[in-house]
Short mmCIF file of C-alpha atoms in Angstrom, two decimals:
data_model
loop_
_atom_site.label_atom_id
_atom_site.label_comp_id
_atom_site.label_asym_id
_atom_site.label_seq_id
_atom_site.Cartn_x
_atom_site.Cartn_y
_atom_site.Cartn_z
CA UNK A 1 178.89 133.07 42.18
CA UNK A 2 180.72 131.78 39.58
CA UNK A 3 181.24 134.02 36.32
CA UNK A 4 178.66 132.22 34.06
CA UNK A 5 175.91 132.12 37.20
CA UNK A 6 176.77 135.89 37.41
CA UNK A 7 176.11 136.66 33.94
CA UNK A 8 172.51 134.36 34.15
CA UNK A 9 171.71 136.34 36.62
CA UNK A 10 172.41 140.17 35.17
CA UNK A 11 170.62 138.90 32.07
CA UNK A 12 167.86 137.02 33.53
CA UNK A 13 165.38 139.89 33.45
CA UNK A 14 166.46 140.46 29.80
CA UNK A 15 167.73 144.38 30.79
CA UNK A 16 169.77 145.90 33.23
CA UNK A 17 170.04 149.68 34.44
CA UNK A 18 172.92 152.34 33.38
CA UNK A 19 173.77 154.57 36.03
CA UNK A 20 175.51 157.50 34.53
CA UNK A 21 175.51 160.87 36.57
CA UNK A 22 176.51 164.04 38.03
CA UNK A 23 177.95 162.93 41.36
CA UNK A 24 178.16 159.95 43.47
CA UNK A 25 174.73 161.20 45.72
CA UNK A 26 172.54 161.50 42.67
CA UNK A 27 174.15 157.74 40.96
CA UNK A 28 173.26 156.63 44.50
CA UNK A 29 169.72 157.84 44.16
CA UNK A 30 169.39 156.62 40.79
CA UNK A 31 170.15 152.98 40.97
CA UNK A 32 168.29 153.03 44.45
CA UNK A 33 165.31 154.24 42.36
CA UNK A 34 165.92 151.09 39.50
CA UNK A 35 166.12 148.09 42.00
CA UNK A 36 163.53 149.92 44.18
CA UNK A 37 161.33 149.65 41.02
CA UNK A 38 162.04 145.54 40.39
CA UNK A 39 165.81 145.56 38.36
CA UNK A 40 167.71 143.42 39.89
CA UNK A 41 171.31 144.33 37.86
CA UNK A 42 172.47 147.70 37.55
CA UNK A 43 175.38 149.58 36.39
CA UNK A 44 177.18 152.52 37.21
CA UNK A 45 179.22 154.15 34.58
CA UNK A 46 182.60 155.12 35.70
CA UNK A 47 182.35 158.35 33.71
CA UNK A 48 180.14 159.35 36.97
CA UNK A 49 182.68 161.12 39.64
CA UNK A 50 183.59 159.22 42.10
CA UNK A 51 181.81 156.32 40.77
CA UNK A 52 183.20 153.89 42.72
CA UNK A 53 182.12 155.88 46.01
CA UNK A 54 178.56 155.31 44.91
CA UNK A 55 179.42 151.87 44.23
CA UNK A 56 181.03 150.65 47.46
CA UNK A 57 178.09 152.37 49.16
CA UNK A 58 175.41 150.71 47.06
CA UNK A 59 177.21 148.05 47.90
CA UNK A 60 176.91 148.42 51.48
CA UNK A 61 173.32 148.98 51.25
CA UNK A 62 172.10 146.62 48.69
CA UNK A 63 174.30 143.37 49.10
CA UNK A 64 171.81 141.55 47.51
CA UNK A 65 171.50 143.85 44.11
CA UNK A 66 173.96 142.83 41.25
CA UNK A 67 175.92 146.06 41.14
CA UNK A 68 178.09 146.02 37.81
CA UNK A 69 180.76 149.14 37.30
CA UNK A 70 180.52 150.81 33.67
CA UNK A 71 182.92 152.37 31.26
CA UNK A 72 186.01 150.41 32.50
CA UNK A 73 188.72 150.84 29.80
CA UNK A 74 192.00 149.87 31.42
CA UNK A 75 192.86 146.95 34.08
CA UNK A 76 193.68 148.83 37.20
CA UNK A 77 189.90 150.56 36.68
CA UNK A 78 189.06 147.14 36.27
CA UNK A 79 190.69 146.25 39.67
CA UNK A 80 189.22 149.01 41.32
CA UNK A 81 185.62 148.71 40.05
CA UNK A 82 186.18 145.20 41.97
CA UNK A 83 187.31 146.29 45.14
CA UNK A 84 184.89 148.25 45.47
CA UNK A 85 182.23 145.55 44.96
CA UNK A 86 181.65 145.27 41.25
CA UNK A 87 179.89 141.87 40.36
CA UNK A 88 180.45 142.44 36.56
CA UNK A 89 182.09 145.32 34.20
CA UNK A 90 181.28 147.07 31.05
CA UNK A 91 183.35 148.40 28.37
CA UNK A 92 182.49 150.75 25.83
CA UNK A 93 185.28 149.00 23.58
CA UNK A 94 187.31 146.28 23.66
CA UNK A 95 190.11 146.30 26.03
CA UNK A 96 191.88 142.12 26.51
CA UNK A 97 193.89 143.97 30.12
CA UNK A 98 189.81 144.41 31.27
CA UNK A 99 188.73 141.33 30.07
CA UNK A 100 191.60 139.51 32.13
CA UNK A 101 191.54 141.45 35.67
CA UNK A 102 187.73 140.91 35.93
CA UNK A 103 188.72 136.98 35.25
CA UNK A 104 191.31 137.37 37.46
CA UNK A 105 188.73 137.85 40.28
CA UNK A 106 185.98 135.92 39.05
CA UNK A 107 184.29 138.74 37.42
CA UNK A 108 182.33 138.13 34.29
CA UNK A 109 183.30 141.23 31.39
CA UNK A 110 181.10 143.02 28.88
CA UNK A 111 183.20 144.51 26.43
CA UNK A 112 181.76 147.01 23.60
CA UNK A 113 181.58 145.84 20.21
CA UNK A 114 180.30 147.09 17.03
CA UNK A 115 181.21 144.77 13.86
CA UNK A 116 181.47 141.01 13.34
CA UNK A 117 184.75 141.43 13.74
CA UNK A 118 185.21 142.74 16.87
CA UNK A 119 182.51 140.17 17.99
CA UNK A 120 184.54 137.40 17.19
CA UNK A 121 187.94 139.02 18.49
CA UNK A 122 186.10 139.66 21.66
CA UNK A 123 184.76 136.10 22.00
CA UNK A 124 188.38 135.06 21.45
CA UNK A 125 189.83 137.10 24.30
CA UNK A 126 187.52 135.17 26.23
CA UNK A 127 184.58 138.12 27.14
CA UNK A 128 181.20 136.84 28.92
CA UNK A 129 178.73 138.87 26.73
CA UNK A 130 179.39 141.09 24.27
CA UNK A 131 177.46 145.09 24.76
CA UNK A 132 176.83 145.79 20.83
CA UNK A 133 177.40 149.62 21.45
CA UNK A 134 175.83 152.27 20.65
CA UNK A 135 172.57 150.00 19.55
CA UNK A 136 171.26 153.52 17.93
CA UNK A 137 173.55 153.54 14.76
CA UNK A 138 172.17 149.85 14.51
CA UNK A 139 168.69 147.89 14.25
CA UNK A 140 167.15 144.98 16.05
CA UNK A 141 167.00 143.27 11.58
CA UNK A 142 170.71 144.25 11.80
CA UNK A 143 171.28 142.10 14.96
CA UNK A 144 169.33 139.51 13.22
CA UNK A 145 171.69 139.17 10.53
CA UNK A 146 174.77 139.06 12.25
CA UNK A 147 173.40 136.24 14.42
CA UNK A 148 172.78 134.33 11.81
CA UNK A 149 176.38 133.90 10.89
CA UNK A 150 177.50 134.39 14.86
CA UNK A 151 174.44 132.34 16.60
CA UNK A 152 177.38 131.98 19.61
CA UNK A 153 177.55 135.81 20.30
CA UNK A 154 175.54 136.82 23.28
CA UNK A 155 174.76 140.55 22.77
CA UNK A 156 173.68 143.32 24.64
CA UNK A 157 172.23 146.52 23.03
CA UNK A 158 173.18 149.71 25.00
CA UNK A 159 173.10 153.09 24.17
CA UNK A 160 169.99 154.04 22.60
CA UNK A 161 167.29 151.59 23.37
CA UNK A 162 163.76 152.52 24.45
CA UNK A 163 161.04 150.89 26.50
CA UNK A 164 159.69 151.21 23.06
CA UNK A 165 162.13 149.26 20.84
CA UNK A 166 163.54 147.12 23.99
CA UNK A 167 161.30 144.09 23.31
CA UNK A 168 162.40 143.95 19.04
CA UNK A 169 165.67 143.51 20.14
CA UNK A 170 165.27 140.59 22.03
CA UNK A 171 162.88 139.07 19.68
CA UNK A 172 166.21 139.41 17.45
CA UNK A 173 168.08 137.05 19.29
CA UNK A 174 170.09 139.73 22.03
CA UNK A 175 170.35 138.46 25.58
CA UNK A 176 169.01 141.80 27.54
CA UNK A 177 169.79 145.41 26.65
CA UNK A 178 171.48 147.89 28.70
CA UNK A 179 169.19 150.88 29.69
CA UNK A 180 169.78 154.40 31.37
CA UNK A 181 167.29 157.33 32.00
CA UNK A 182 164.82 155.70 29.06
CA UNK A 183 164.46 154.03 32.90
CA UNK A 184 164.39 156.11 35.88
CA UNK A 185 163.55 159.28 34.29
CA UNK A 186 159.87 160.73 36.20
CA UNK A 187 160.56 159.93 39.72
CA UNK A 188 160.55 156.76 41.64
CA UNK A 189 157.00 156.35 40.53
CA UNK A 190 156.99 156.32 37.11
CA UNK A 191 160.00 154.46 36.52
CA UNK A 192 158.47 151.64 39.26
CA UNK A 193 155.84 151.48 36.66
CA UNK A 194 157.66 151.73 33.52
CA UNK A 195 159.89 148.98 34.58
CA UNK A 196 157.08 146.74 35.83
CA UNK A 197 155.72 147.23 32.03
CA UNK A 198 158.94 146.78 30.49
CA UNK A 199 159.82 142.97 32.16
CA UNK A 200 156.02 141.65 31.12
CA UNK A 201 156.67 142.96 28.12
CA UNK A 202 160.67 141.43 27.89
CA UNK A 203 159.62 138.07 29.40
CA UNK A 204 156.77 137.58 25.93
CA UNK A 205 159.61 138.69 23.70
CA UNK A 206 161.45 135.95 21.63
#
């Protein structure tokens, strides 16, 4: 894929899964219980020991899943995260050496972002999407606003969001959200069904 068809297709379902854990066994079982319950895109944070273990194996397992790494604040995580089969990366800030390995490869980059200003700066270093991060210190009005002046900012609201609010904050103009144990927490069951709720819901939504 090429970056932009890569980034269509994480966003697609309008949310994607955060993978942040203990150990590399239980980030395995977690993302096997998010595309097991319909997600198609999911992340694992780097902040996860040996997070790149569970992501090569997911990998391995689940060529067909978009498997994204998380958390990557310098290039040669960025390089790594890639090897080991990382379709896109996240940032919790903006970091241009990320931005330029995952282009380097043909990998599209999500930096973190939290003013105007580092929307714009981000766009200008040339990132795919920006993750407005964390979304809680924010609202979905608040996103409003800013798009009004930025309409060309694709944003992402992590850190925070609920099945609850999920669906305001794409009526506000953000391409998907990023979204952790709000999720998979309950057991495969109840996240299969909370995710099943949560894309009929998404897909009405702006």
């Amino acid at each position: 894929m090429y970056r932009w068809e890569t980034v269509q297709a994480v966003t697609a379902q309008r949310v994607f899964g955060i993978v942040r854990t203990a150990g590399p066994d239980e980030a395995v079982a977690a993302a096997e219980t998010l595309l097991e319950a319909g997600l198609r895109a999911v992340e694992i944070a780097l902040t996860t020991p040996r997070g790149l273990t569970a992501l090569a194996r997911l990998t391995e397992t689940h060529p067909e899943a978009l498997l994204g790494a998380g958390t990557v604040i310098d290039g040669a995580a960025a390089r790594a995260a890639v090897e080991a089969g990382a379709r896109f990366l996240v940032s919790p800030s903006l970091h241009p050496e990320v931005i330029r390995t995952g282009h380097r490869y043909g990998v599209p980059v999500f930096p973190g972002v939290a003013t105007p200003t580092e929307m714009v700066r981000a766009l200008e270093e040339g990132a795919d999407a920006l993750k407005l991060f964390p979304a809680s210190a924010f609202s979905p009005a608040w996103l409003r606003d800013v798009r009004a002046a930025l309409p060309q900012a694709p944003l992402l609201p992590t850190g925070g969001v609920t099945t609850a609010n999920a669906p305001e904050w794409i009526a506000a103009g953000a391409v998907a959200c990023g979204m952790g144990s709000a999720l998979s927490e309950g057991g495969a069951r109840s996240a299969a069904e909370r995710v099943s709720t949560l894309l009929r819901r998404l897909a009405g939504a702006g």
